[in-house]
Coordinates of C-alpha atoms and ligand atoms in Angstrom, one line a residue:
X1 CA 100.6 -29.1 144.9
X2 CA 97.2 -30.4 145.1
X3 CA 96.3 -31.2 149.2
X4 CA 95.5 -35.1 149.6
X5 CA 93.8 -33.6 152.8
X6 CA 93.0 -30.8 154.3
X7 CA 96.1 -30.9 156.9
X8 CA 98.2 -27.9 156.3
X9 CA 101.5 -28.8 153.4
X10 CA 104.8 -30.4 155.1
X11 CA 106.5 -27.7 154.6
X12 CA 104.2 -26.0 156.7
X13 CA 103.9 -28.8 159.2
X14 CA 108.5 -29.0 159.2
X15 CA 108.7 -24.8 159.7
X16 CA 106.0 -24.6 162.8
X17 CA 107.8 -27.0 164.4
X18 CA 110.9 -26.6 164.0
X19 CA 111.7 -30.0 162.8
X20 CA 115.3 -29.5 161.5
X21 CA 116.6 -33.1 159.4
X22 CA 119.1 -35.2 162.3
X23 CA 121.6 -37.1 160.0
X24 CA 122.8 -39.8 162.2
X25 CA 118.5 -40.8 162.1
X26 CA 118.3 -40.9 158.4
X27 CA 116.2 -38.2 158.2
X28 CA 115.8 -37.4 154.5
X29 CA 111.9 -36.4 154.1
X30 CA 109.8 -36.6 151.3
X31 CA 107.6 -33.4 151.4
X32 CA 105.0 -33.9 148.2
X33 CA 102.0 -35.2 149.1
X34 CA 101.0 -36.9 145.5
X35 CA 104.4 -38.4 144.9
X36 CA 104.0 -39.9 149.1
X37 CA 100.5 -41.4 147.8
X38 CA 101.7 -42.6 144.8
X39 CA 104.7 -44.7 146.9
X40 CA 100.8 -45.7 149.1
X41 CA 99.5 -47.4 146.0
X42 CA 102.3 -49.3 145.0
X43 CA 101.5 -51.3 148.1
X44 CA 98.2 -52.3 146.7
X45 CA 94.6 -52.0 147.9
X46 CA 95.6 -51.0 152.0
X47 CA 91.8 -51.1 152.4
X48 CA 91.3 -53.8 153.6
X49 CA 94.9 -53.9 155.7
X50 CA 96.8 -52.5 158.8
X51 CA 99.9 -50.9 157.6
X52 CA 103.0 -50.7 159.8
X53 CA 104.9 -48.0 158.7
X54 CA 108.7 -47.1 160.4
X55 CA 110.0 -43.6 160.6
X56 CA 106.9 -41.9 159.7
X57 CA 109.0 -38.6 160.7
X58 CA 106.4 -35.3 160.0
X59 CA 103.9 -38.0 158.2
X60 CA 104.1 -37.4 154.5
X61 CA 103.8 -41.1 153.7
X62 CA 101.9 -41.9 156.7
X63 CA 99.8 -39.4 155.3
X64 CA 99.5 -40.6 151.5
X65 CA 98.6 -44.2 153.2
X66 CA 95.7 -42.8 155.0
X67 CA 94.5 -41.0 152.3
X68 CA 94.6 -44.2 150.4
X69 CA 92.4 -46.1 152.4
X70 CA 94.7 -48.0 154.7
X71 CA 92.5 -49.7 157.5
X72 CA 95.1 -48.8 160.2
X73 CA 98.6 -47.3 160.2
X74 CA 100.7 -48.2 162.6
X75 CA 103.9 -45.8 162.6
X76 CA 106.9 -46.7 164.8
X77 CA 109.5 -43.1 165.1
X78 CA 112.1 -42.9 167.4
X79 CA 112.6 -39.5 167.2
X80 CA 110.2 -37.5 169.9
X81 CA 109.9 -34.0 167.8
X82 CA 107.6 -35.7 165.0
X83 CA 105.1 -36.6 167.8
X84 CA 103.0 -33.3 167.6
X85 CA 102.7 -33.2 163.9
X86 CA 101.6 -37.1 163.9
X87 CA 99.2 -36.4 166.7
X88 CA 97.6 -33.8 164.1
X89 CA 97.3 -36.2 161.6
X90 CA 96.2 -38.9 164.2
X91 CA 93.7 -36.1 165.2
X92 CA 92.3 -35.7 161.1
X93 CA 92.0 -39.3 160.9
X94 CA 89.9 -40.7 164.2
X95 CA 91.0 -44.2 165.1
X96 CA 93.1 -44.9 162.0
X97 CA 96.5 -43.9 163.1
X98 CA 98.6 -45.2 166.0
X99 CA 102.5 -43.9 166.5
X100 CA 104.8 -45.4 169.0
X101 CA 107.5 -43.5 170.0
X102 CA 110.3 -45.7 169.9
X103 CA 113.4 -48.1 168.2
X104 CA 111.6 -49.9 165.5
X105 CA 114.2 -52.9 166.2
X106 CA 113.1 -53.1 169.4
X107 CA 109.1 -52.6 169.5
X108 CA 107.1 -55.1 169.9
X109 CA 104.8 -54.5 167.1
X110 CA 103.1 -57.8 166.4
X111 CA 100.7 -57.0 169.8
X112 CA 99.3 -53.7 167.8
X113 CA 98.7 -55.7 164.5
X114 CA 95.6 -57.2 163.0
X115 CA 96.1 -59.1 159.8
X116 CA 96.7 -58.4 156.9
X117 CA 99.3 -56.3 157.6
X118 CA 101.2 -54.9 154.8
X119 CA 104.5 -52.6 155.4
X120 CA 105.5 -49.7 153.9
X121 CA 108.1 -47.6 155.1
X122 CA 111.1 -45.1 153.9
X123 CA 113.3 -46.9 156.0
X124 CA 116.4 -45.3 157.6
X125 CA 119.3 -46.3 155.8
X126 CA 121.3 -47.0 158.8
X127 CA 118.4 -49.8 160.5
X128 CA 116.9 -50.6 156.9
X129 CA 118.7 -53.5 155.4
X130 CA 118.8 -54.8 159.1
X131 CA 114.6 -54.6 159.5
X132 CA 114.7 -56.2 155.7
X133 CA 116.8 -59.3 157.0
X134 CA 114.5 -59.8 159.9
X135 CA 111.2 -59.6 158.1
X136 CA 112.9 -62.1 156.0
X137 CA 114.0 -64.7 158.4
X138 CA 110.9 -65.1 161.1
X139 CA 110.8 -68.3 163.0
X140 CA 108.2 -69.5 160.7
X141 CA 107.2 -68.7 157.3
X142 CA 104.6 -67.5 156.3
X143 CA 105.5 -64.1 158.1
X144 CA 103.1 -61.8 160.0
X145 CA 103.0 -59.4 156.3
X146 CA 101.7 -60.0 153.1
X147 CA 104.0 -57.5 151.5
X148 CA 107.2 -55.1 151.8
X149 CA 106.9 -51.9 150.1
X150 CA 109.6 -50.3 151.3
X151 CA 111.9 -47.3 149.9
X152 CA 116.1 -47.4 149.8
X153 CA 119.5 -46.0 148.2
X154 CA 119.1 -47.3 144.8
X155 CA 121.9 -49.5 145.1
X156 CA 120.4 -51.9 147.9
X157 CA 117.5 -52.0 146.2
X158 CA 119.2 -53.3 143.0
X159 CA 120.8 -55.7 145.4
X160 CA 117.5 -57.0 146.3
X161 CA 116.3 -57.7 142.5
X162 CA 119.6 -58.6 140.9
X163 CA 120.2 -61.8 139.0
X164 CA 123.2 -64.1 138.4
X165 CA 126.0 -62.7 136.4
X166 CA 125.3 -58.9 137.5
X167 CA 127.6 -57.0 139.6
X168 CA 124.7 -56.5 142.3
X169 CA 123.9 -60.3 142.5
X170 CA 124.7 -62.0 146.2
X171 CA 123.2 -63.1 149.5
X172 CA 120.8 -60.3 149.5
X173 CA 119.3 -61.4 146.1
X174 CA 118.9 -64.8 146.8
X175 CA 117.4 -64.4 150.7
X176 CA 114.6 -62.3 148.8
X177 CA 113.9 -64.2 146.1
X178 CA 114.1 -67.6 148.1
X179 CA 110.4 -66.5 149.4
X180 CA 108.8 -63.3 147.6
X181 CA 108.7 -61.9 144.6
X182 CA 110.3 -58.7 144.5
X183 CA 110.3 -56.0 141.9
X184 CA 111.2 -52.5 141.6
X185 CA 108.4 -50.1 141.4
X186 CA 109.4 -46.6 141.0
X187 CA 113.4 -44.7 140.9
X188 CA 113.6 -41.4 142.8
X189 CA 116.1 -38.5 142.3
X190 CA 118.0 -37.2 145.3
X191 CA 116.0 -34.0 144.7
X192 CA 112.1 -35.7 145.9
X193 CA 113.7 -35.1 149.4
X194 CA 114.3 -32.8 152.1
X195 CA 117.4 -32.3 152.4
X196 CA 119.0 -34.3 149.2
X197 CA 120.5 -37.3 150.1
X198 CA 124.3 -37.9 147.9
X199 CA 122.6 -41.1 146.1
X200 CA 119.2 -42.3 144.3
X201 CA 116.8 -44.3 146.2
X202 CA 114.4 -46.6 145.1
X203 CA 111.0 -48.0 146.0
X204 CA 111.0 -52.3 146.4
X205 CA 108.1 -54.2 146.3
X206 CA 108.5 -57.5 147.6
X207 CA 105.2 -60.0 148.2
X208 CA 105.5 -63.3 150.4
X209 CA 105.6 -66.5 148.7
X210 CA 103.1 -69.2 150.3
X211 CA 106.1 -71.7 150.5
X212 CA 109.7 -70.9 149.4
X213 CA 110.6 -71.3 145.8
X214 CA 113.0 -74.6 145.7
X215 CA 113.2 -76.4 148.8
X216 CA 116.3 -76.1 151.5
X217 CA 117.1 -75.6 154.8
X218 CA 117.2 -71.7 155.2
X219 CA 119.7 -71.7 157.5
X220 CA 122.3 -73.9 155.3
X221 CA 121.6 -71.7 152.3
X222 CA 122.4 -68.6 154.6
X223 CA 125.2 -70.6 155.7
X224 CA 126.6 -71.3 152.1
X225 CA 125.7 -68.3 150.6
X226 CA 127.9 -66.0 153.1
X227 CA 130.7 -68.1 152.6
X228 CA 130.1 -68.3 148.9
X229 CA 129.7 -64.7 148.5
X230 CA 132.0 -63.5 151.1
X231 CA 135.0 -65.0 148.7
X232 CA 132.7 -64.3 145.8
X233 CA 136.2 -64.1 143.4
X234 CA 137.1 -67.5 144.2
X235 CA 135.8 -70.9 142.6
X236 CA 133.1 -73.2 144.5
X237 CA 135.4 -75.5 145.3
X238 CA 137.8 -73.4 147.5
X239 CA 135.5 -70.8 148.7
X240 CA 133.3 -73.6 150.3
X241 CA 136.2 -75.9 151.4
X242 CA 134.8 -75.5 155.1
X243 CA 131.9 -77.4 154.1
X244 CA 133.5 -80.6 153.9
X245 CA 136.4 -82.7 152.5
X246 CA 133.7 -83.7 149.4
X247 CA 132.4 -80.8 148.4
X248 CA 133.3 -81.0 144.9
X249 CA 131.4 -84.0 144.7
X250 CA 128.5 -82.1 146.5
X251 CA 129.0 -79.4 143.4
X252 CA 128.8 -81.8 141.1
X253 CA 125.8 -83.9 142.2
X254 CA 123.8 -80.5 142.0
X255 CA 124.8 -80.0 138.5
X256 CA 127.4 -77.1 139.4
X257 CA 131.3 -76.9 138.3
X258 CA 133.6 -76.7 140.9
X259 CA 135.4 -74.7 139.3
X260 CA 132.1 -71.9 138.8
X261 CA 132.1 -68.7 141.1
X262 CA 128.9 -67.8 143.2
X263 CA 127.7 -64.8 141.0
X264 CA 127.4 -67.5 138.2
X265 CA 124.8 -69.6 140.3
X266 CA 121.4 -69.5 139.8
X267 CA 119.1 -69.8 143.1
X268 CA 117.4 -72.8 142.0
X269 CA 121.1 -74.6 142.4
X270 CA 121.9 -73.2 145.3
X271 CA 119.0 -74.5 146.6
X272 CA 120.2 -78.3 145.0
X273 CA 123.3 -77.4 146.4
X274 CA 122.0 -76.9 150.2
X275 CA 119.9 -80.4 149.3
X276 CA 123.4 -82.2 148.6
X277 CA 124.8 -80.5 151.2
X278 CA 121.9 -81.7 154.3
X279 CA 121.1 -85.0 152.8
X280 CA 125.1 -86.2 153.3
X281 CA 124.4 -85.0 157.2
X282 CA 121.7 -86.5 157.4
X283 CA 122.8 -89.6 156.1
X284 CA 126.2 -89.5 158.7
X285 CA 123.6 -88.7 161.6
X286 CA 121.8 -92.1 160.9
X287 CA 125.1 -94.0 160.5
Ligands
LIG1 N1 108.7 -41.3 156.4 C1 109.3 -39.9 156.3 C2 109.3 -39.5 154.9 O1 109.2 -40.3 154.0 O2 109.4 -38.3 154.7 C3 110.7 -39.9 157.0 C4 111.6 -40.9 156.4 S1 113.3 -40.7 157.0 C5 114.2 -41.4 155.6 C6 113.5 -42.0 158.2 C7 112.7 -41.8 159.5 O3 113.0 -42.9 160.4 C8 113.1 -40.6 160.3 O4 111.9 -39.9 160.8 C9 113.9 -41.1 161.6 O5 113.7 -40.3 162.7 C10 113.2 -42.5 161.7 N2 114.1 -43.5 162.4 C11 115.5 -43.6 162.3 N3 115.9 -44.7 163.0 C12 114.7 -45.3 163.5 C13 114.5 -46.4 164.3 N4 115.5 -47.2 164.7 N5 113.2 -46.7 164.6 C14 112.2 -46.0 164.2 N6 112.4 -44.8 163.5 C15 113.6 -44.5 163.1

């Protein structure tokens, strides 16, 4: 394995401290150094960028995006052990790392930020699709990061990507694509990690959109979508009864049957949709 630095290999860095994996944490760490700098790149040039990274664990991503040229890292663990191997790393690379010890949904990280801040992270499973939703849905968009490049089970992360008509396709989907572009950048086999996780993961790379793709009220598309989605077998019509006693009409005026099921429907009409939906309250509240 060719050293990125000249900090001692992870295995190295795991064994001298004693840094057995905790499941309930998520702890499944990725030990080669080229394969943790190639996920680095695929967030772009860091050079100019602070980085917030969560779960940095014994650093080998942290690692790979200081040896890319990441401006600042800013690693958020909440398990104590990894501190004396990050300090090491903080230690090779003066001024550029900072790690807080703590819950990563509960730090306030914005104060330790300077834009642009890009995020990259192999998230937890247990706390990842949770950080995803919230980096998603900030008071006001644009957010505080320019991009996501963040690492998950494969399936979530074809959850993120999908498109109409594929089994993965639903609220996930459409929250992401409402506002970034997101693609998948590289597949990795349980084996890349220590220990194996069961499933595959995937690396996401989602960048911000300056203004959201169709215009709607985020929280009436959220609104919509659950119920949509959360009867996903049933047709428009009933699984959106709750809307209001003319919500076939609603369907129709956005160009969608009534009769259609959500994993048919494109984001673009859902967006129409939440249009038809707002301008008839609107249109009561002046009455
Ligand atoms: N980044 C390392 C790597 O790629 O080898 C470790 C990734 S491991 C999948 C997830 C890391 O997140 C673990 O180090 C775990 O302790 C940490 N973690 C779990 N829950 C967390 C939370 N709520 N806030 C911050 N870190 C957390």
């Amino acid at each position: 394995m060719a050293a990125i630095d000249g900090l001692p290999p992870l295995r190295d860095v795991i064994c001298n401290h004693g840094l057995v994996a905790k499941k309930k944490l998520g702890q499944n760490f990725l030990l080669d150094l080229n394969l943790t700098a190639k996920i680095a790149r695929q967030a772009g040039d860091l050079s100019g960028c602070d980085v917030l990274e969560i779960g940095p664990g014994p650093g080998g991503l942290t690692r790979g995006l200081l040896a890319e040229g990441a401006r600042r890292v800013l690693a958020i663990e909440k398990d104590p052990r990894f501190l004396p191997a990050l300090e090491e790393i903080s230690a090779a690379y003066p001024d550029r790392l900072q790690v807080i010890n703590g819950d990563a949904l509960e730090v306030d990280i914005l104060s330790h930020l300077t834009p642009p801040i890009r995020v990259v992270a192999n998230l937890p499973y247990n706390v990842g699709t949770e950080l995803l939703v919230r980096w998603l849905t900030p008071k006001h968009w644009p957010p505080f990061w320019e991009s996501l490049t963040l690492m998950f089970q494969k399936e979530v992360a074809e959850r993120i990507v999908a498109k109409p008509q594929s089994e993965h396709y639903g609220r996930l989907a459409l929250l992401v694509q409402w506002r970034c572009e997101a693609k998948i950048v590289l597949h990795l086999p349980p084996e890349a990690f220590i220990p194996a996780p069961k499933v595959h993961s995937a690396v996401v790379h989602l960048t911000r959109l300056a203004e959201p793709r169709y215009p709607a009220d985020g929280a009436v598309l959220a609104q919509i979508t659950a119920m949509a989605f959360n009867q996903r077998r049933k047709m428009l019509r009933s699984s959106l009864k709750r809307i209001g006693p003319d919500i076939e009409e609603k369907l129709m005026a956005a160009g969608i049957a009534p009769t259609a099921r959500a994993e048919e429907i494109s984001l673009e009409s859902f967006c129409t949709l939440v249009r038809e939906v707002t301008s008839g309250l609107t249109k009561k509240g002046q009455t």
